[in-house]
Amino acid sequence: MEVAVLAALVAALSVTVAGSAQGDQFLVDLEHATIGSVSPKDSVRQLRAKFGAGNVIRTVGRLEGSPNVTFVVSIAGHKVVQHWNYVSTSDSAFKTKEGVGVGSTVADFARYYGEALRGEGEGASFLNFRPSGGSEFQVRVTDQCFADVAHLKADKVCTVREILL
């Protein structure tokens, strides 16, 4: 009985925190280039202090044939990846202050951040946005979002698969 009550309390608090306007645990902060307060400038020590050692996992992949170290940060079960010079997420829990994120359409992003430009990336299609007065950021979309190699389809119904700051 006590375990069930405790589990229900934890679940309720998680929903309250995740849905609350206070705090920025799920904020894609374009101004500060952070996702859920994870910055590409954070050291591993800083990440572990902020999120707990068990929530910061070192991974090694390959980038252009060379080993590439990233850190996967878990925030209330949702993932942000810290790369050597940027942060990214493919988790729809993270949203900008305007309420757009992974799963939003390209048109949703264009409404707030202007028209997208074709970006560069390996193995995927990227769009670049440059909000007025802000820093450029990228989103990953599927190849089907393009009428040809250089032109975004006019309907802009493609959905964003990943955000990179």
mmCIF file of C-alpha atoms in Angstrom:
data_model
loop_
_atom_site.group_PDB
_atom_site.id
_atom_site.type_symbol
_atom_site.label_atom_id
_atom_site.label_comp_id
_atom_site.label_asym_id
_atom_site.label_seq_id
_atom_site.Cartn_x
_atom_site.Cartn_y
_atom_site.Cartn_z
ATOM 1 C CA MET A 1 0.000 0.000 0.000
ATOM 2 C CA GLU A 2 2.721 2.502 0.980
ATOM 3 C CA VAL A 3 4.682 1.677 -2.174
ATOM 4 C CA ALA A 4 1.636 2.339 -4.371
ATOM 5 C CA VAL A 5 0.973 5.673 -2.646
ATOM 6 C CA LEU A 6 4.622 6.681 -2.983
ATOM 7 C CA ALA A 7 4.662 5.708 -6.685
ATOM 8 C CA ALA A 8 1.497 7.740 -7.314
ATOM 9 C CA LEU A 9 2.997 10.750 -5.524
ATOM 10 C CA VAL A 10 6.214 10.565 -7.557
ATOM 11 C CA ALA A 11 4.224 10.277 -10.804
ATOM 12 C CA ALA A 12 2.057 13.269 -9.878
ATOM 13 C CA LEU A 13 5.085 15.381 -9.000
ATOM 14 C CA SER A 14 6.794 14.419 -12.270
ATOM 15 C CA VAL A 15 3.781 15.538 -14.289
ATOM 16 C CA THR A 16 3.532 18.769 -12.296
ATOM 17 C CA VAL A 17 7.201 19.654 -12.786
ATOM 18 C CA ALA A 18 7.253 18.674 -16.478
ATOM 19 C CA GLY A 19 4.132 20.669 -17.212
ATOM 20 C CA SER A 20 4.890 23.670 -15.072
ATOM 21 C CA ALA A 21 5.839 27.056 -16.439
ATOM 22 C CA GLN A 22 8.556 27.378 -13.824
ATOM 23 C CA GLY A 23 11.993 26.010 -14.483
ATOM 24 C CA ASP A 24 13.489 25.180 -17.812
ATOM 25 C CA GLN A 25 14.097 21.459 -17.596
ATOM 26 C CA PHE A 26 12.384 20.912 -20.971
ATOM 27 C CA LEU A 27 13.227 24.266 -22.599
ATOM 28 C CA VAL A 28 15.003 24.550 -25.938
ATOM 29 C CA ASP A 29 16.628 27.906 -25.194
ATOM 30 C CA LEU A 30 17.677 29.380 -28.526
ATOM 31 C CA GLU A 31 19.133 32.499 -26.917
ATOM 32 C CA HIS A 32 21.552 30.545 -24.710
ATOM 33 C CA ALA A 33 21.998 27.513 -27.034
ATOM 34 C CA THR A 34 20.871 25.031 -24.397
ATOM 35 C CA ILE A 35 18.399 22.178 -24.369
ATOM 36 C CA GLY A 36 17.060 21.350 -20.922
ATOM 37 C CA SER A 37 19.927 23.473 -19.488
ATOM 38 C CA VAL A 38 22.516 21.265 -21.225
ATOM 39 C CA SER A 39 25.133 23.407 -22.943
ATOM 40 C CA PRO A 40 27.919 22.311 -25.264
ATOM 41 C CA LYS A 41 30.187 24.332 -22.962
ATOM 42 C CA ASP A 42 29.371 22.254 -19.860
ATOM 43 C CA SER A 43 32.156 20.040 -18.574
ATOM 44 C CA VAL A 44 31.365 16.448 -17.633
ATOM 45 C CA ARG A 45 31.770 17.465 -13.996
ATOM 46 C CA GLN A 46 29.207 20.263 -14.438
ATOM 47 C CA LEU A 47 26.753 17.922 -16.177
ATOM 48 C CA ARG A 48 27.070 15.329 -13.401
ATOM 49 C CA ALA A 49 26.626 18.011 -10.729
ATOM 50 C CA LYS A 50 23.472 19.340 -12.445
ATOM 51 C CA PHE A 51 21.834 16.041 -13.406
ATOM 52 C CA GLY A 52 23.487 13.347 -11.274
ATOM 53 C CA ALA A 53 26.294 11.011 -12.331
ATOM 54 C CA GLY A 54 23.860 8.232 -13.256
ATOM 55 C CA ASN A 55 22.064 10.558 -15.681
ATOM 56 C CA VAL A 56 25.158 11.436 -17.733
ATOM 57 C CA ILE A 57 26.375 8.587 -19.927
ATOM 58 C CA ARG A 58 29.537 8.754 -22.056
ATOM 59 C CA THR A 59 29.191 7.194 -25.510
ATOM 60 C CA VAL A 60 31.705 6.746 -28.309
ATOM 61 C CA GLY A 61 30.610 6.697 -31.923
ATOM 62 C CA ARG A 62 32.284 7.418 -35.243
ATOM 63 C CA LEU A 63 32.412 10.760 -36.992
ATOM 64 C CA GLU A 64 34.089 10.830 -40.387
ATOM 65 C CA GLY A 65 35.947 7.645 -39.462
ATOM 66 C CA SER A 66 37.295 8.908 -36.148
ATOM 67 C CA PRO A 67 36.092 8.162 -32.617
ATOM 68 C CA ASN A 68 33.580 10.743 -31.431
ATOM 69 C CA VAL A 69 32.699 11.104 -27.750
ATOM 70 C CA THR A 70 29.245 12.376 -26.785
ATOM 71 C CA PHE A 71 27.377 12.502 -23.498
ATOM 72 C CA VAL A 72 23.739 11.458 -23.266
ATOM 73 C CA VAL A 73 22.013 13.380 -20.481
ATOM 74 C CA SER A 74 18.771 12.024 -19.056
ATOM 75 C CA ILE A 75 16.371 14.617 -17.658
ATOM 76 C CA ALA A 76 13.323 12.998 -16.051
ATOM 77 C CA GLY A 77 13.706 10.148 -18.534
ATOM 78 C CA HIS A 78 14.096 12.404 -21.592
ATOM 79 C CA LYS A 79 17.352 12.586 -23.550
ATOM 80 C CA VAL A 80 19.640 15.402 -24.654
ATOM 81 C CA VAL A 81 22.959 14.678 -26.359
ATOM 82 C CA GLN A 82 25.978 16.887 -25.731
ATOM 83 C CA HIS A 83 28.380 16.830 -28.675
ATOM 84 C CA TRP A 84 31.780 18.517 -28.705
ATOM 85 C CA ASN A 85 30.384 21.751 -30.161
ATOM 86 C CA TYR A 86 26.576 21.546 -29.977
ATOM 87 C CA VAL A 87 23.642 19.925 -28.178
ATOM 88 C CA SER A 88 20.786 18.025 -29.790
ATOM 89 C CA THR A 89 17.583 16.180 -29.009
ATOM 90 C CA SER A 90 15.157 13.985 -30.884
ATOM 91 C CA ASP A 91 12.797 13.917 -27.893
ATOM 92 C CA SER A 92 9.461 15.706 -28.291
ATOM 93 C CA ALA A 93 9.360 16.687 -24.598
ATOM 94 C CA PHE A 94 11.718 19.593 -25.285
ATOM 95 C CA LYS A 95 10.106 22.762 -26.703
ATOM 96 C CA THR A 96 11.090 26.338 -27.432
ATOM 97 C CA LYS A 97 9.414 29.139 -25.483
ATOM 98 C CA GLU A 98 7.046 29.413 -28.466
ATOM 99 C CA GLY A 99 6.015 25.777 -27.952
ATOM 100 C CA VAL A 100 7.597 24.118 -30.995
ATOM 101 C CA GLY A 101 9.932 21.146 -30.959
ATOM 102 C CA VAL A 102 10.491 17.672 -32.348
ATOM 103 C CA GLY A 103 7.247 16.602 -34.011
ATOM 104 C CA SER A 104 6.287 20.161 -34.983
ATOM 105 C CA THR A 105 6.073 20.967 -38.678
ATOM 106 C CA VAL A 106 8.565 23.021 -40.640
ATOM 107 C CA ALA A 107 5.733 25.550 -41.092
ATOM 108 C CA ASP A 108 5.434 25.833 -37.286
ATOM 109 C CA PHE A 109 9.142 26.651 -37.028
ATOM 110 C CA ALA A 110 8.955 29.084 -39.984
ATOM 111 C CA ARG A 111 6.090 30.948 -38.302
ATOM 112 C CA TYR A 112 8.372 31.875 -35.391
ATOM 113 C CA TYR A 113 11.887 31.816 -36.849
ATOM 114 C CA GLY A 114 11.512 32.810 -40.505
ATOM 115 C CA GLU A 115 11.979 30.818 -43.670
ATOM 116 C CA ALA A 116 14.266 27.822 -43.528
ATOM 117 C CA LEU A 117 17.382 27.436 -45.630
ATOM 118 C CA ARG A 118 18.758 24.087 -46.748
ATOM 119 C CA GLY A 119 21.493 23.015 -44.347
ATOM 120 C CA GLU A 120 24.417 20.639 -44.600
ATOM 121 C CA GLY A 121 24.705 17.360 -42.760
ATOM 122 C CA GLU A 122 25.863 13.797 -43.114
ATOM 123 C CA GLY A 123 23.289 11.110 -43.780
ATOM 124 C CA ALA A 124 20.249 13.318 -43.234
ATOM 125 C CA SER A 125 18.509 16.448 -44.428
ATOM 126 C CA PHE A 126 18.861 19.568 -42.343
ATOM 127 C CA LEU A 127 17.247 22.994 -42.372
ATOM 128 C CA ASN A 128 18.811 26.117 -40.922
ATOM 129 C CA PHE A 129 16.794 28.806 -39.180
ATOM 130 C CA ARG A 130 18.104 32.196 -38.162
ATOM 131 C CA PRO A 131 15.653 34.023 -35.897
ATOM 132 C CA SER A 132 15.858 37.799 -36.222
ATOM 133 C CA GLY A 133 18.553 38.941 -33.853
ATOM 134 C CA GLY A 134 19.341 35.369 -32.836
ATOM 135 C CA SER A 135 21.845 32.656 -33.564
ATOM 136 C CA GLU A 136 21.334 30.153 -36.333
ATOM 137 C CA PHE A 137 20.177 26.658 -35.396
ATOM 138 C CA GLN A 138 19.390 23.468 -37.312
ATOM 139 C CA VAL A 139 16.610 20.930 -37.438
ATOM 140 C CA ARG A 140 16.763 17.493 -39.051
ATOM 141 C CA VAL A 141 13.934 16.452 -41.354
ATOM 142 C CA THR A 142 13.419 13.579 -43.798
ATOM 143 C CA ASP A 143 14.576 13.709 -47.413
ATOM 144 C CA GLN A 144 10.908 13.645 -48.465
ATOM 145 C CA CYS A 145 10.673 17.265 -47.317
ATOM 146 C CA PHE A 146 12.525 18.371 -50.443
ATOM 147 C CA ALA A 147 11.150 18.589 -53.976
ATOM 148 C CA ASP A 148 14.732 18.168 -55.176
ATOM 149 C CA VAL A 149 18.176 18.466 -53.656
ATOM 150 C CA ALA A 150 17.964 22.189 -52.951
ATOM 151 C CA HIS A 151 14.277 23.107 -52.669
ATOM 152 C CA LEU A 152 11.982 22.603 -49.709
ATOM 153 C CA LYS A 153 8.511 21.483 -50.741
ATOM 154 C CA ALA A 154 6.022 24.333 -50.791
ATOM 155 C CA ASP A 155 3.543 22.585 -48.474
ATOM 156 C CA LYS A 156 5.979 22.575 -45.525
ATOM 157 C CA VAL A 157 4.119 19.755 -43.782
ATOM 158 C CA CYS A 158 7.325 17.895 -42.983
ATOM 159 C CA THR A 159 7.933 17.276 -39.329
ATOM 160 C CA VAL A 160 11.080 18.056 -37.416
ATOM 161 C CA ARG A 161 12.955 14.937 -36.248
ATOM 162 C CA GLU A 162 15.797 16.522 -34.279
ATOM 163 C CA ILE A 163 16.884 19.950 -33.017
ATOM 164 C CA LEU A 164 20.561 20.940 -33.002
ATOM 165 C CA LEU A 165 21.904 24.080 -31.273
#
